Tab-separated table of C-alpha atoms and ligand atoms in Angstrom:
chain	number	residue	atom	x	y	z
A	1	MET	CA	19.403	15.790	10.769
A	2	SER	CA	19.015	14.783	14.412
A	3	LYS	CA	17.227	11.452	14.223
A	4	GLY	CA	14.557	11.178	16.885
A	5	GLY	CA	15.134	14.856	17.714
A	6	ARG	CA	12.701	16.307	20.284
A	7	VAL	CA	11.318	19.723	20.954
A	8	VAL	CA	13.776	21.386	23.293
A	9	GLY	CA	12.235	22.198	26.655
A	10	SER	CA	8.563	21.681	27.327
A	11	GLN	CA	6.965	24.162	24.962
A	12	GLN	CA	3.275	24.595	25.739
A	13	SER	CA	2.051	26.409	22.637
A	14	THR	CA	2.733	26.939	18.951
A	15	ASP	CA	1.127	28.569	15.915
A	16	VAL	CA	0.727	25.339	13.948
A	17	PHE	CA	0.727	21.747	15.173
A	18	VAL	CA	1.061	19.101	12.462
A	19	VAL	CA	-0.113	15.592	13.344
A	20	GLY	CA	1.925	13.219	11.140
A	21	GLY	CA	5.418	13.718	9.762
A	22	GLY	CA	4.998	11.857	6.466
A	23	PRO	CA	5.573	13.688	3.148
A	24	ALA	CA	2.374	15.756	3.491
A	25	GLY	CA	3.012	16.820	7.091
A	26	LEU	CA	6.633	17.754	6.420
A	27	ALA	CA	5.722	19.704	3.275
A	28	ALA	CA	3.063	21.600	5.233
A	29	ALA	CA	5.533	22.325	8.031
A	30	ILE	CA	8.039	23.751	5.541
A	31	ALA	CA	5.412	25.819	3.710
A	32	VAL	CA	4.018	27.213	6.949
A	33	ARG	CA	7.488	28.002	8.352
A	34	GLN	CA	8.205	29.848	5.107
A	35	LYS	CA	5.306	32.142	6.091
A	36	GLY	CA	6.958	32.770	9.457
A	37	PHE	CA	4.753	30.656	11.736
A	38	ARG	CA	6.103	28.505	14.569
A	39	VAL	CA	5.517	24.832	13.760
A	40	ILE	CA	5.692	21.550	15.647
A	41	VAL	CA	5.394	18.194	13.859
A	42	ALA	CA	4.629	14.991	15.801
A	43	ASP	CA	4.922	11.486	14.371
A	44	GLY	CA	4.697	8.103	16.039
A	45	SER	CA	7.683	6.867	13.993
A	46	VAL	CA	11.264	8.043	13.531
A	47	PRO	CA	12.812	9.199	10.277
A	48	PRO	CA	13.531	8.095	7.663
A	49	ILE	CA	10.031	6.651	7.395
A	50	ASP	CA	9.418	3.988	4.738
A	51	LYS	CA	6.053	3.129	3.242
A	52	SER	CA	4.703	1.030	0.400
A	53	CYS	CA	4.930	3.409	-2.559
A	54	GLY	CA	5.647	3.327	-6.283
A	55	GLU	CA	8.375	5.902	-5.573
A	56	GLY	CA	7.789	7.801	-8.799
A	57	MET	CA	7.655	11.583	-8.787
A	58	MET	CA	6.287	13.361	-11.847
A	59	PRO	CA	7.939	16.545	-13.189
A	60	GLU	CA	5.296	18.710	-11.516
A	61	THR	CA	5.914	16.976	-8.160
A	62	LEU	CA	9.570	17.944	-8.438
A	63	ALA	CA	8.644	21.529	-9.340
A	64	VAL	CA	6.552	21.865	-6.159
A	65	LEU	CA	9.336	20.353	-4.070
A	66	ASP	CA	11.713	22.867	-5.589
A	67	SER	CA	9.458	25.730	-4.492
A	68	LEU	CA	9.631	24.300	-0.959
A	69	GLY	CA	13.420	24.370	-1.206
A	70	VAL	CA	13.713	20.575	-1.263
A	71	LYS	CA	16.629	19.659	-3.542
A	72	PHE	CA	18.093	16.293	-4.341
A	73	PRO	CA	21.809	15.656	-4.559
A	74	ARG	CA	23.160	14.924	-8.036
A	75	GLY	CA	22.734	11.290	-8.908
A	76	ALA	CA	19.948	10.689	-6.363
A	77	GLY	CA	17.421	8.219	-7.689
A	78	GLN	CA	16.850	7.654	-11.388
A	79	CYS	CA	15.266	9.983	-13.942
A	80	PHE	CA	12.483	8.832	-16.253
A	81	ARG	CA	11.177	10.713	-19.256
A	82	GLY	CA	7.595	9.483	-19.652
A	83	ILE	CA	5.077	6.687	-19.241
A	84	THR	CA	4.575	3.409	-21.118
A	85	PHE	CA	1.433	1.239	-21.075
A	86	ILE	CA	1.936	-2.453	-21.884
A	87	GLN	CA	-0.652	-5.165	-22.428
A	88	ASP	CA	-0.661	-8.399	-24.446
A	89	GLY	CA	2.381	-7.462	-26.486
A	90	LEU	CA	0.972	-4.000	-27.262
A	91	GLN	CA	2.997	-1.032	-26.083
A	92	VAL	CA	2.274	2.693	-26.164
A	93	SER	CA	4.618	5.388	-24.810
A	94	ALA	CA	4.721	9.144	-24.410
A	95	ASP	CA	7.263	11.581	-23.013
A	96	PHE	CA	6.319	14.213	-20.452
A	97	PRO	CA	5.681	17.484	-22.279
A	98	ARG	CA	8.226	19.177	-20.015
A	99	GLY	CA	10.924	17.976	-17.664
A	100	GLN	CA	11.596	14.536	-16.277
A	101	GLY	CA	10.355	12.482	-13.370
A	102	ILE	CA	12.516	10.904	-10.676
A	103	GLY	CA	12.225	7.496	-9.078
A	104	LEU	CA	13.588	7.654	-5.539
A	105	ARG	CA	13.446	5.280	-2.605
A	106	ARG	CA	10.848	6.536	-0.165
A	107	PRO	CA	13.163	6.833	2.889
A	108	LEU	CA	15.493	9.044	0.826
A	109	LEU	CA	12.615	11.369	-0.017
A	110	HIS	CA	11.594	11.434	3.647
A	111	GLU	CA	15.150	12.160	4.731
A	112	ARG	CA	15.375	15.147	2.353
A	113	LEU	CA	12.014	16.540	3.455
A	114	ALA	CA	12.880	16.186	7.149
A	115	ALA	CA	16.296	17.786	6.625
A	116	ARG	CA	14.715	20.742	4.817
A	117	ALA	CA	12.063	21.133	7.546
A	118	GLU	CA	14.758	21.148	10.235
A	119	GLU	CA	16.757	23.699	8.250
A	120	CYS	CA	13.640	25.933	8.174
A	121	GLY	CA	13.317	25.755	11.978
A	122	VAL	CA	10.468	23.245	12.295
A	123	GLN	CA	10.413	21.504	15.675
A	124	PHE	CA	9.901	17.763	15.868
A	125	LEU	CA	8.365	15.283	18.238
A	126	TRP	CA	9.351	11.983	16.673
A	127	LYS	CA	8.213	8.726	18.296
A	128	THR	CA	5.265	10.658	19.670
A	129	THR	CA	1.740	9.530	18.898
A	130	VAL	CA	-0.940	12.177	19.194
A	131	THR	CA	-3.748	10.705	21.290
A	132	GLY	CA	-6.477	13.279	20.770
A	133	ILE	CA	-7.335	16.856	19.943
A	134	ILE	CA	-9.849	19.302	21.321
A	135	SER	CA	-10.480	21.394	18.229
A	136	GLY	CA	-12.513	24.148	19.861
A	137	THR	CA	-9.650	25.072	22.189
A	138	GLY	CA	-6.857	24.083	19.772
A	139	THR	CA	-5.439	21.565	22.230
A	140	VAL	CA	-3.319	18.662	21.017
A	141	GLN	CA	-3.096	15.749	23.427
A	142	LEU	CA	0.189	13.872	23.705
A	143	PRO	CA	0.916	10.930	25.991
A	144	GLU	CA	2.613	13.104	28.617
A	145	ARG	CA	1.305	16.625	28.067
A	146	ASN	CA	-0.909	18.895	25.996
A	147	ILE	CA	0.160	21.597	23.546
A	148	ARG	CA	-2.039	24.522	22.480
A	149	ALA	CA	-2.024	25.528	18.802
A	150	ARG	CA	-3.715	28.236	16.781
A	151	TRP	CA	-4.127	25.752	13.926
A	152	ILE	CA	-3.963	21.960	13.859
A	153	VAL	CA	-3.126	20.046	10.671
A	154	GLY	CA	-4.203	16.418	10.326
A	155	ALA	CA	-1.572	14.876	8.047
A	156	ASP	CA	-1.875	11.456	9.641
A	157	GLY	CA	-2.432	9.400	6.502
A	158	GLN	CA	-5.254	7.334	5.029
A	159	GLY	CA	-6.615	6.021	8.320
A	160	SER	CA	-6.553	9.534	9.854
A	161	ARG	CA	-7.695	9.702	13.441
A	162	VAL	CA	-7.737	13.492	13.309
A	163	ARG	CA	-10.430	13.158	10.617
A	164	ARG	CA	-12.476	11.058	13.014
A	165	TRP	CA	-11.793	13.211	16.077
A	166	VAL	CA	-13.134	16.344	14.374
A	167	GLY	CA	-16.010	14.563	12.648
A	168	LEU	CA	-14.927	15.173	9.051
A	169	GLU	CA	-15.306	11.657	7.702
A	170	SER	CA	-19.003	11.044	8.098
A	171	ILE	CA	-19.852	11.649	4.450
A	172	SER	CA	-17.172	10.408	2.112
A	173	ARG	CA	-16.854	8.116	-0.896
A	174	VAL	CA	-14.144	5.483	-0.753
A	175	ARG	CA	-12.916	2.998	-3.382
A	176	GLN	CA	-10.192	0.742	-2.105
A	177	ARG	CA	-7.714	-1.456	-3.929
A	178	TYR	CA	-4.840	-3.581	-2.707
A	179	ALA	CA	-1.164	-3.219	-3.486
A	180	SER	CA	2.161	-4.824	-2.822
A	181	ARG	CA	5.622	-3.351	-3.406
A	182	ARG	CA	8.922	-5.058	-4.142
A	183	HIS	CA	12.380	-3.727	-5.041
A	184	PHE	CA	14.458	-5.718	-7.534
A	185	ARG	CA	18.167	-5.479	-8.093
A	186	VAL	CA	18.258	-5.123	-11.864
A	187	LYS	CA	19.373	-2.474	-14.337
A	188	PRO	CA	16.305	-0.454	-15.428
A	189	TRP	CA	15.483	-1.570	-18.969
A	190	SER	CA	13.414	1.487	-19.838
A	191	SER	CA	13.738	5.235	-19.400
A	192	CYS	CA	9.966	5.412	-18.796
A	193	MET	CA	7.791	4.407	-15.879
A	194	GLU	CA	5.920	1.338	-17.121
A	195	ILE	CA	2.388	0.230	-16.383
A	196	HIS	CA	1.696	-3.408	-17.214
A	197	TRP	CA	-1.986	-4.327	-17.461
A	198	ALA	CA	-3.382	-7.863	-17.157
A	199	GLY	CA	-6.961	-8.859	-16.319
A	200	LYS	CA	-7.940	-6.663	-13.371
A	201	THR	CA	-4.363	-6.281	-12.117
A	202	GLN	CA	-1.721	-3.702	-12.902
A	203	ALA	CA	1.965	-3.547	-12.118
A	204	TYR	CA	3.884	-0.353	-12.337
A	205	VAL	CA	7.598	-0.235	-12.594
A	206	THR	CA	9.684	2.771	-11.591
A	207	PRO	CA	13.411	2.963	-12.236
A	208	ILE	CA	14.891	4.132	-8.906
A	209	GLY	CA	18.634	3.579	-9.321
A	210	GLU	CA	21.270	2.477	-11.791
A	211	GLU	CA	20.736	-1.097	-10.672
A	212	GLU	CA	17.309	-1.046	-9.072
A	213	VAL	CA	13.610	-0.870	-9.927
A	214	CYS	CA	10.525	-0.571	-7.736
A	215	VAL	CA	7.504	-2.656	-8.732
A	216	VAL	CA	4.003	-2.172	-7.306
A	217	MET	CA	1.345	-4.769	-8.065
A	218	MET	CA	-2.265	-3.615	-7.621
A	219	THR	CA	-5.560	-5.424	-7.704
A	220	GLU	CA	-9.220	-5.240	-6.734
A	221	THR	CA	-9.431	-7.886	-4.024
A	222	PRO	CA	-7.193	-8.507	-1.018
A	223	ALA	CA	-4.802	-11.369	-1.821
A	224	HIS	CA	-1.649	-12.863	-0.385
A	225	GLY	CA	1.341	-13.406	-2.647
A	226	LEU	CA	0.181	-10.980	-5.349
A	227	PHE	CA	3.517	-11.249	-7.151
A	228	LYS	CA	3.338	-15.040	-7.217
A	229	THR	CA	-0.166	-15.177	-8.615
A	230	GLU	CA	-0.159	-12.184	-10.961
A	231	LEU	CA	3.333	-11.916	-12.438
A	232	HIS	CA	2.827	-14.905	-14.737
A	233	GLU	CA	-0.054	-12.956	-16.366
A	234	MET	CA	2.485	-10.297	-17.390
A	235	PRO	CA	5.042	-12.173	-19.491
A	236	ALA	CA	6.921	-9.050	-20.635
A	237	LEU	CA	7.529	-7.991	-17.037
A	238	ARG	CA	8.186	-11.510	-15.769
A	239	GLU	CA	10.926	-11.924	-18.348
A	240	LYS	CA	12.643	-8.688	-17.249
A	241	LEU	CA	12.578	-9.699	-13.593
A	242	LEU	CA	13.681	-13.278	-14.153
A	243	GLY	CA	16.691	-14.010	-11.940
A	244	ALA	CA	16.715	-10.521	-10.358
A	245	SER	CA	17.180	-10.636	-6.590
A	246	LEU	CA	14.969	-8.752	-4.162
A	247	SER	CA	16.598	-5.732	-2.561
A	248	SER	CA	14.010	-5.053	0.170
A	249	ARG	CA	11.258	-6.845	1.985
A	250	GLU	CA	7.829	-6.887	0.372
A	251	ARG	CA	5.357	-4.324	1.734
A	252	GLY	CA	1.607	-4.410	1.304
A	253	ALA	CA	-0.755	-1.437	1.261
A	254	VAL	CA	-4.282	-0.347	0.628
A	255	THR	CA	-4.755	2.389	-1.921
A	256	ALA	CA	-7.955	4.416	-1.955
A	257	MET	CA	-9.853	6.991	-3.948
A	258	ARG	CA	-11.489	8.956	-1.151
A	259	THR	CA	-13.528	12.139	-1.484
A	260	LEU	CA	-14.481	14.050	1.647
A	261	ARG	CA	-17.237	16.621	1.720
A	262	ARG	CA	-15.066	18.876	3.868
A	263	VAL	CA	-11.395	18.983	4.788
A	264	GLN	CA	-11.525	21.842	7.271
A	265	LYS	CA	-13.438	22.552	10.438
A	266	ASN	CA	-12.843	25.387	12.889
A	267	ASN	CA	-9.076	25.589	13.317
A	268	VAL	CA	-8.332	22.071	11.992
A	269	ALA	CA	-7.379	21.221	8.404
A	270	LEU	CA	-6.743	17.827	6.828
A	271	LEU	CA	-3.928	17.340	4.363
A	272	GLY	CA	-2.451	14.625	2.122
A	273	ASP	CA	-3.989	11.142	2.327
A	274	ALA	CA	-5.888	12.174	5.472
A	275	SER	CA	-7.831	14.647	3.334
A	276	GLY	CA	-8.862	12.092	0.689
A	277	GLY	CA	-6.635	10.561	-1.900
A	278	VAL	CA	-6.134	9.260	-5.381
A	279	ASP	CA	-5.473	5.665	-6.404
A	280	ALA	CA	-1.779	4.755	-6.423
A	281	ILE	CA	-1.856	4.055	-10.153
A	282	THR	CA	-1.998	7.804	-10.848
A	283	GLY	CA	1.471	8.276	-9.271
A	284	ASP	CA	0.055	11.621	-8.186
A	285	GLY	CA	-0.488	11.341	-4.413
A	286	LEU	CA	2.708	13.147	-3.471
A	287	ARG	CA	2.222	16.017	-5.894
A	288	LEU	CA	-1.287	16.559	-4.617
A	289	ALA	CA	-0.126	16.562	-0.986
A	290	PHE	CA	2.692	19.044	-1.701
A	291	ARG	CA	0.378	21.390	-3.600
A	292	GLN	CA	-2.137	21.221	-0.746
A	293	ALA	CA	0.647	22.170	1.668
A	294	LEU	CA	1.328	25.358	-0.292
A	295	VAL	CA	-2.319	26.446	-0.464
A	296	LEU	CA	-2.793	25.632	3.218
A	297	ALA	CA	0.098	27.927	4.137
A	298	ASP	CA	-1.477	30.684	1.998
A	299	ALA	CA	-4.796	30.210	3.792
A	300	MET	CA	-3.117	30.463	7.194
A	301	ALA	CA	-1.272	33.592	6.129
A	302	ALA	CA	-4.658	35.037	5.087
A	303	ASN	CA	-6.089	33.863	8.430
A	304	ASP	CA	-8.870	32.093	6.523
A	305	LEU	CA	-8.947	28.287	6.481
A	306	THR	CA	-12.097	28.264	4.325
A	307	GLN	CA	-9.830	29.477	1.526
A	308	TYR	CA	-8.012	26.138	1.904
A	309	GLN	CA	-11.282	24.226	1.594
A	310	ARG	CA	-11.982	25.843	-1.792
A	311	ALA	CA	-8.438	25.442	-3.090
A	312	HIS	CA	-8.327	21.797	-1.964
A	313	ARG	CA	-11.458	20.962	-3.946
A	314	LYS	CA	-10.024	22.607	-7.055
A	315	LEU	CA	-6.688	20.805	-6.731
A	316	ALA	CA	-8.406	17.410	-6.404
A	317	ARG	CA	-10.467	17.728	-9.608
A	318	ARG	CA	-7.945	16.662	-12.248
A	319	PRO	CA	-6.267	13.826	-10.267
A	320	MET	CA	-9.703	12.460	-9.318
A	321	LEU	CA	-10.795	12.469	-12.941
A	322	MET	CA	-7.622	10.727	-14.083
A	323	GLY	CA	-7.726	8.328	-11.118
A	324	ASN	CA	-11.302	7.304	-11.862
A	325	LEU	CA	-10.415	6.814	-15.528
A	326	MET	CA	-7.422	4.610	-14.711
A	327	VAL	CA	-9.347	2.526	-12.161
A	328	TRP	CA	-12.209	2.112	-14.627
A	329	LEU	CA	-9.785	0.962	-17.349
A	330	GLY	CA	-8.319	-1.445	-14.798
A	331	ARG	CA	-11.747	-2.971	-14.200
A	332	ASN	CA	-12.673	-3.330	-17.876
A	333	PRO	CA	-10.051	-5.388	-19.693
A	334	ARG	CA	-11.917	-5.556	-23.004
A	335	ILE	CA	-12.554	-1.839	-23.281
A	336	ARG	CA	-8.981	-1.221	-22.148
A	337	ALA	CA	-7.624	-3.438	-24.923
A	338	ARG	CA	-9.579	-1.353	-27.462
A	339	VAL	CA	-8.393	1.905	-25.894
A	340	LEU	CA	-4.781	0.735	-26.029
A	341	ARG	CA	-5.149	-0.315	-29.654
A	342	ALA	CA	-6.666	3.084	-30.487
A	343	MET	CA	-3.767	4.848	-28.769
A	344	HIS	CA	-1.260	2.577	-30.437
A	345	GLY	CA	-2.731	3.632	-33.782
A	346	ASN	CA	-2.592	7.292	-32.757
A	347	PRO	CA	0.195	7.850	-30.177
A	348	GLU	CA	-0.652	11.578	-30.104
A	349	LEU	CA	-3.788	10.659	-28.124
A	350	PHE	CA	-1.698	9.033	-25.400
A	351	ALA	CA	0.700	11.980	-25.374
A	352	ARG	CA	-2.222	14.359	-24.859
A	353	LEU	CA	-3.665	12.241	-22.084
A	354	LEU	CA	-0.301	12.202	-20.324
A	355	ALA	CA	0.085	15.953	-20.798
A	356	THR	CA	-3.278	16.476	-19.109
A	357	HIS	CA	-2.332	14.093	-16.321
A	358	VAL	CA	0.809	16.044	-15.498
A	359	GLY	CA	-0.969	19.394	-15.579
A	360	ASP	CA	-0.146	20.560	-19.086
A	361	GLY	CA	-3.672	20.700	-20.442
A	362	SER	CA	-7.036	22.141	-19.481
A	363	SER	CA	-10.251	20.207	-18.805
A	364	ALA	CA	-11.358	21.274	-22.302
A	365	HIS	CA	-8.194	19.658	-23.646
A	366	LEU	CA	-9.126	16.446	-21.828
A	367	VAL	CA	-12.688	16.509	-23.157
A	368	ALA	CA	-11.386	17.013	-26.717
A	369	THR	CA	-8.946	14.105	-26.274
A	370	GLY	CA	-11.754	11.946	-24.853
A	371	ALA	CA	-13.999	12.781	-27.809
A	372	GLN	CA	-11.264	11.937	-30.300
A	373	LEU	CA	-10.591	8.664	-28.508
A	374	GLY	CA	-14.323	7.905	-28.510
A	375	LEU	CA	-14.484	8.422	-32.282
A	376	ARG	CA	-11.556	6.076	-32.827
A	377	LEU	CA	-13.215	3.451	-30.635
A	378	LEU	CA	-16.444	3.715	-32.592
A	379	ALA	CA	-14.512	3.383	-35.827
A	380	SER	CA	-12.533	0.320	-34.625
B	401	FAD	C1	1.043	1.277	-3.150
B	401	FAD	C2	1.147	2.759	-3.283
B	401	FAD	C3	1.944	3.308	-4.272
B	401	FAD	C4	2.036	4.711	-4.400
B	401	FAD	N1	2.837	5.227	-5.369
B	401	FAD	C5	2.958	6.555	-5.504
B	401	FAD	C6	3.831	7.108	-6.467
B	401	FAD	O1	4.529	6.393	-7.208
B	401	FAD	N2	3.906	8.462	-6.573
B	401	FAD	C7	3.158	9.285	-5.781
B	401	FAD	O2	3.243	10.513	-5.924
B	401	FAD	N3	2.327	8.779	-4.838
B	401	FAD	C8	2.222	7.438	-4.671
B	401	FAD	N4	1.412	6.928	-3.698
B	401	FAD	C9	0.669	7.846	-2.834
B	401	FAD	C10	1.571	8.401	-1.724
B	401	FAD	O3	2.348	7.377	-1.162
B	401	FAD	C11	0.713	9.061	-0.643
B	401	FAD	O4	-0.143	9.985	-1.261
B	401	FAD	C12	1.576	9.750	0.402
B	401	FAD	O5	2.246	8.794	1.159
B	401	FAD	C13	0.724	10.599	1.333
B	401	FAD	O6	1.521	11.082	2.367
B	401	FAD	P1	0.901	11.463	3.768
B	401	FAD	O7	1.972	12.196	4.493
B	401	FAD	O8	-0.422	12.099	3.582
B	401	FAD	O9	0.593	10.085	4.502
B	401	FAD	P2	1.597	9.015	5.122
B	401	FAD	O10	2.781	8.839	4.264
B	401	FAD	O11	0.759	7.819	5.397
B	401	FAD	O12	2.083	9.664	6.493
B	401	FAD	C14	1.237	9.765	7.612
B	401	FAD	C15	2.135	9.879	8.852
B	401	FAD	O13	1.307	10.135	9.985
B	401	FAD	C16	1.834	9.422	11.097
B	401	FAD	N5	0.732	9.277	12.070
B	401	FAD	C17	-0.459	8.648	11.896
B	401	FAD	N6	-1.228	8.782	12.998
B	401	FAD	C18	-0.505	9.522	13.882
B	401	FAD	C19	-0.764	9.990	15.207
B	401	FAD	N7	-1.918	9.742	15.853
B	401	FAD	N8	0.213	10.708	15.835
B	401	FAD	C20	1.405	10.966	15.215
B	401	FAD	N9	1.684	10.541	13.953
B	401	FAD	C21	0.750	9.823	13.309
B	401	FAD	C22	2.333	8.112	10.503
B	401	FAD	O14	3.332	7.536	11.321
B	401	FAD	C23	2.899	8.579	9.153
B	401	FAD	O15	4.273	8.863	9.210
B	401	FAD	C24	1.307	5.554	-3.537
B	401	FAD	C25	0.496	4.996	-2.540
B	401	FAD	C26	0.420	3.623	-2.406
B	401	FAD	C27	-0.453	3.032	-1.323
């Protein structure tokens, strides 16, 4: 992988120009190259790009990566087999119905995606910030020149400027929360990803190596020193991390549930966090972005970006539902305590919820699980 590699020569046009070389932009570039289109990706940073992330990939996320030809070397990251919820000494766990997840440091994921994109023949403009686009003419403006593209993809993250430039953000719903990530040098104590709940804060722990875990702390209001103030509310987690040294610098982030009315206009499409997003607690942002990349490539091959608009809406339904449920539980400690007790008494309920979350159940399945949970709550 040629770090900071540039487009050779001064190419003036391409089929697809991707603004943003994060996970979504790189996945789109790979998917679109696989359809035979010429692709240029521009990013203001250089790989491998780090970002505050829980670094957990669900089994379905790995399946989509596999279909993009992104493989991980043996021993990369750390596998986990399911999810555990923990609150006030109560613990409920379930395994994924199929396969395993992987916890992997974010720069390693980025490195693999960029290497695969380069292997596919994607051209890069690293350290290049896109300064504007003229969507009608398909012109992408760079600091020193313009490039014409048949299609432009805005994969420039949560604060997307492409979204603003093409006027796609005027009507959207946004729910923000605040997060902070730390890596700890400690042997993972569980083979599951753990979510610790306390008050209106959650911490989720992903095993990412034989001697390392990633912990993300999330809350409703912006606060400095989240770990200092919140960890003592989570005694089970605090005990595990006692004496463990930090293995990276702390990184803060905003996580948002954002729904856009439209993600496509003329020859421009938004993708990944730029196109909306799910709260970090779902651990589903990457999967959603990778799936969007595949349906976007199909829409381009069919020469019909409105097809992408429809597919995008469909893909967002389940993660949005689960995201809203998780955020709501986060905001309502008393109801959450009852829900956890109900699941503790009937672990099958939690297993079914997890199965739905990772794509192994229909909406009807979710409604049936919800109804059963409701009955248990009424009975408790
Ligand atoms: C705290 C936290 C924890 C999370 N944990 C998980 C998890 O465990 N599992 C999971 O699946 N998801 C998780 N997510 C979600 C996941 O990180 C995002 O969904 C994912 O990063 C989206 O990728 P993206 O490429 O759309 O955006 P980004 O990763 O933000 O990439 C956008 C890229 O665009 C570039 N860019 C921006 N503007 C320009 C411009 N004008 N010109 C050129 N380049 C530009 C930026 O440099 C950046 O590289 C988490 C999110 C947060 C905040």
